[in-house]
Short mmCIF file of C-alpha atoms in Angstrom, two decimals:
data_model
loop_
_atom_site.label_atom_id
_atom_site.label_comp_id
_atom_site.label_asym_id
_atom_site.label_seq_id
_atom_site.Cartn_x
_atom_site.Cartn_y
_atom_site.Cartn_z
CA MET B 27 141.16 132.09 -41.10
CA ALA B 28 138.53 134.83 -40.81
CA LEU B 29 136.15 132.42 -39.04
CA LEU B 30 138.86 131.54 -36.54
CA LEU B 31 139.45 135.24 -35.90
CA VAL B 32 135.75 135.76 -35.25
CA LEU B 33 135.53 132.76 -32.94
CA LEU B 34 138.59 133.62 -30.89
CA VAL B 35 138.37 137.43 -30.75
CA VAL B 36 134.98 138.85 -31.69
CA VAL B 37 132.73 136.34 -29.91
CA PRO B 38 134.45 136.71 -26.49
CA ILE B 39 134.26 140.52 -26.78
CA ILE B 40 130.53 140.32 -27.56
CA GLU B 41 130.00 137.84 -24.70
CA LEU B 42 131.87 140.07 -22.26
CA TYR B 43 129.89 143.13 -23.34
CA VAL B 44 126.55 141.35 -22.95
CA PHE B 45 127.58 139.86 -19.59
CA ILE B 46 128.56 143.32 -18.28
CA GLN B 47 125.26 144.78 -19.46
CA VAL B 48 123.25 141.99 -17.83
CA SER B 49 125.37 142.25 -14.65
CA ASN B 50 124.66 145.98 -14.46
CA ALA B 51 120.94 145.30 -14.83
CA ILE B 52 120.48 142.37 -12.42
CA GLY B 53 123.74 142.11 -10.48
CA PHE B 54 126.95 140.15 -11.02
CA LEU B 55 126.06 137.07 -8.95
CA ASN B 56 122.60 136.81 -10.52
CA ALA B 57 124.08 137.03 -14.02
CA LEU B 58 126.74 134.45 -13.16
CA GLY B 59 124.10 132.15 -11.66
CA ILE B 60 121.92 132.43 -14.76
CA VAL B 61 124.84 131.58 -17.06
CA ILE B 62 125.71 128.53 -14.93
CA LEU B 63 122.09 127.33 -14.69
CA ILE B 64 121.51 127.75 -18.44
CA SER B 65 124.67 125.74 -19.14
CA ILE B 66 123.65 122.90 -16.80
CA PHE B 67 120.06 122.82 -18.07
CA GLY B 68 121.24 123.04 -21.67
CA CYS B 69 123.64 120.13 -21.25
CA TRP B 70 120.80 118.04 -19.82
CA LEU B 71 118.64 118.98 -22.83
CA VAL B 72 121.45 118.07 -25.24
CA LYS B 73 121.81 114.67 -23.58
CA ARG B 74 118.07 114.07 -23.76
CA ALA B 75 117.82 115.10 -27.42
CA GLY B 76 120.99 113.14 -28.22
CA THR B 77 119.55 109.89 -26.92
CA LYS B 78 116.50 110.37 -29.16
CA VAL B 79 118.70 111.07 -32.19
CA TRP B 80 120.82 108.01 -31.34
CA ALA B 81 117.68 105.84 -31.22
CA ARG B 82 116.54 107.17 -34.61
CA PHE B 83 120.05 106.59 -35.98
CA ASN B 84 119.94 102.94 -34.89
CA GLU B 85 116.43 102.51 -36.33
CA GLN B 86 117.68 103.75 -39.70
CA LEU B 87 120.62 101.34 -39.60
CA VAL B 88 118.38 98.39 -38.73
CA ALA B 89 116.08 99.35 -41.62
CA GLN B 90 119.20 99.48 -43.84
CA ARG B 91 118.63 103.13 -44.73
CA THR B 92 121.30 105.82 -44.69
CA PRO B 93 120.93 107.87 -41.48
CA THR B 94 121.77 111.20 -43.15
CA LYS B 95 119.24 113.29 -41.23
CA GLU B 96 120.22 111.69 -37.94
CA VAL B 97 123.92 112.37 -38.50
CA ALA B 98 123.14 116.02 -39.35
CA ASP B 99 120.95 116.27 -36.23
CA GLY B 100 123.81 114.82 -34.21
CA VAL B 101 126.21 117.44 -35.59
CA CYS B 102 123.71 120.18 -34.68
CA LEU B 103 123.43 118.76 -31.15
CA LEU B 104 127.22 118.62 -30.88
CA ILE B 105 127.44 122.28 -31.86
CA ALA B 106 124.61 123.16 -29.46
CA GLY B 107 126.37 121.34 -26.63
CA ALA B 108 129.65 123.13 -27.34
CA LEU B 109 127.89 126.50 -27.40
CA LEU B 110 126.13 125.76 -24.13
CA VAL B 111 129.35 124.77 -22.38
CA VAL B 112 131.04 128.03 -23.40
CA PRO B 113 130.02 130.60 -20.77
CA GLY B 114 128.01 133.52 -22.07
CA PHE B 115 124.51 134.64 -22.90
CA VAL B 116 124.90 134.88 -26.69
CA THR B 117 126.42 131.40 -27.16
CA ASP B 118 123.86 129.95 -24.73
CA ALA B 119 121.02 131.54 -26.69
CA ILE B 120 122.33 130.14 -29.99
CA GLY B 121 122.88 126.73 -28.38
CA LEU B 122 119.35 126.67 -26.95
CA LEU B 123 117.93 127.69 -30.33
CA LEU B 124 119.72 124.73 -31.95
CA LEU B 125 117.95 122.45 -29.47
CA LEU B 126 114.53 123.48 -30.77
CA PRO B 127 113.43 120.81 -33.28
CA PRO B 128 112.19 123.23 -36.00
CA ILE B 129 115.41 125.25 -35.96
CA ARG B 130 117.57 122.11 -35.71
CA SER B 131 115.66 120.67 -38.68
CA VAL B 132 116.43 123.74 -40.80
CA ALA B 133 120.09 123.69 -39.72
CA SER B 134 120.46 119.95 -40.38
CA LYS B 135 118.88 120.29 -43.83
CA ALA B 136 121.35 123.07 -44.61
CA LEU B 137 124.21 120.82 -43.45
CA VAL B 138 123.00 117.95 -45.62
CA ARG B 139 122.65 120.24 -48.66
CA ARG B 140 126.10 121.74 -48.12
CA TYR B 141 128.02 118.52 -47.56
CA THR B 142 126.17 115.96 -49.69
CA GLY B 143 128.51 114.55 -52.31
CA ARG B 144 131.62 116.28 -50.93
CA ALA B 145 133.22 113.15 -49.51
CA GLY B 146 136.21 111.81 -51.38
CA PHE B 147 134.83 108.29 -51.36
CA ARG B 148 131.68 106.34 -52.09
CA VAL B 149 130.16 103.44 -50.22
CA ILE B 150 129.30 100.58 -52.53
CA THR B 151 127.36 97.55 -51.36
CA ALA B 152 127.15 94.39 -53.39
CA THR B 153 125.63 90.94 -53.16
CA TYR B 154 127.59 88.08 -54.63
CA GLY B 155 125.87 85.02 -55.98
CA SER B 156 127.20 81.69 -57.16
CA ALA B 157 126.35 80.07 -60.50
CA ASP B 158 123.58 77.99 -58.92
CA GLY B 159 121.87 81.12 -57.52
CA GLY B 160 123.09 80.78 -53.92
CA VAL B 161 124.59 83.69 -52.03
CA ILE B 162 128.23 83.51 -51.07
CA ASP B 163 128.69 84.44 -47.43
CA THR B 164 132.06 86.14 -47.06
CA SER B 165 131.75 86.55 -43.31
CA THR B 166 132.80 82.93 -42.71
CA VAL B 167 136.00 83.18 -44.73
CA GLU B 168 138.97 83.09 -42.38
CA PRO B 169 142.16 84.97 -43.14
CA ARG B 170 145.17 82.96 -44.20
CA PRO B 171 147.60 82.39 -41.31
CA PRO B 172 150.92 84.20 -41.69
CA THR B 173 153.81 82.15 -43.05
CA SER B 174 156.12 83.32 -40.30
CA PRO B 175 155.54 84.97 -36.93
CA PRO B 176 155.61 88.77 -36.95
CA GLY B 177 159.09 90.19 -36.62
CA GLU B 178 160.86 87.07 -37.98
CA LEU B 179 162.28 86.69 -41.42
CA PRO B 180 160.73 83.93 -43.54
CA ARG B 181 162.60 80.62 -43.42
CA SER B 182 164.35 79.54 -46.59
#
């Protein structure tokens, strides 16, 4: 609840204060133009970094490794993109910092440490073999057809 209060009340007040200070220093239209340009440029950077993370994610899946780092990087990019879309100098600065690979690496490692093992489920993979040593392929097993069409009562 406290985090929500900070996000909805304190951050906009800080953003407004900083925007007024920058507007007084360089002019309102210049400050507004800078905020808009940073948001556009930042979104382009998020897209560019996101495609690289997506490629690494797919490489990890093809290699049959868990893409933990890539998922954490993706979460950091999602947060960076959200911060860049919100107008303001402070959120833009934090969003741009999250786009820097060294800072994103530290943030993603912190995410992995914080949330590793917190899921309420586990993924278990298994290989089934028959008595003669062959592997049973379950992907070719077809589901049993229903005994009656959906919505009808079974015939007696």
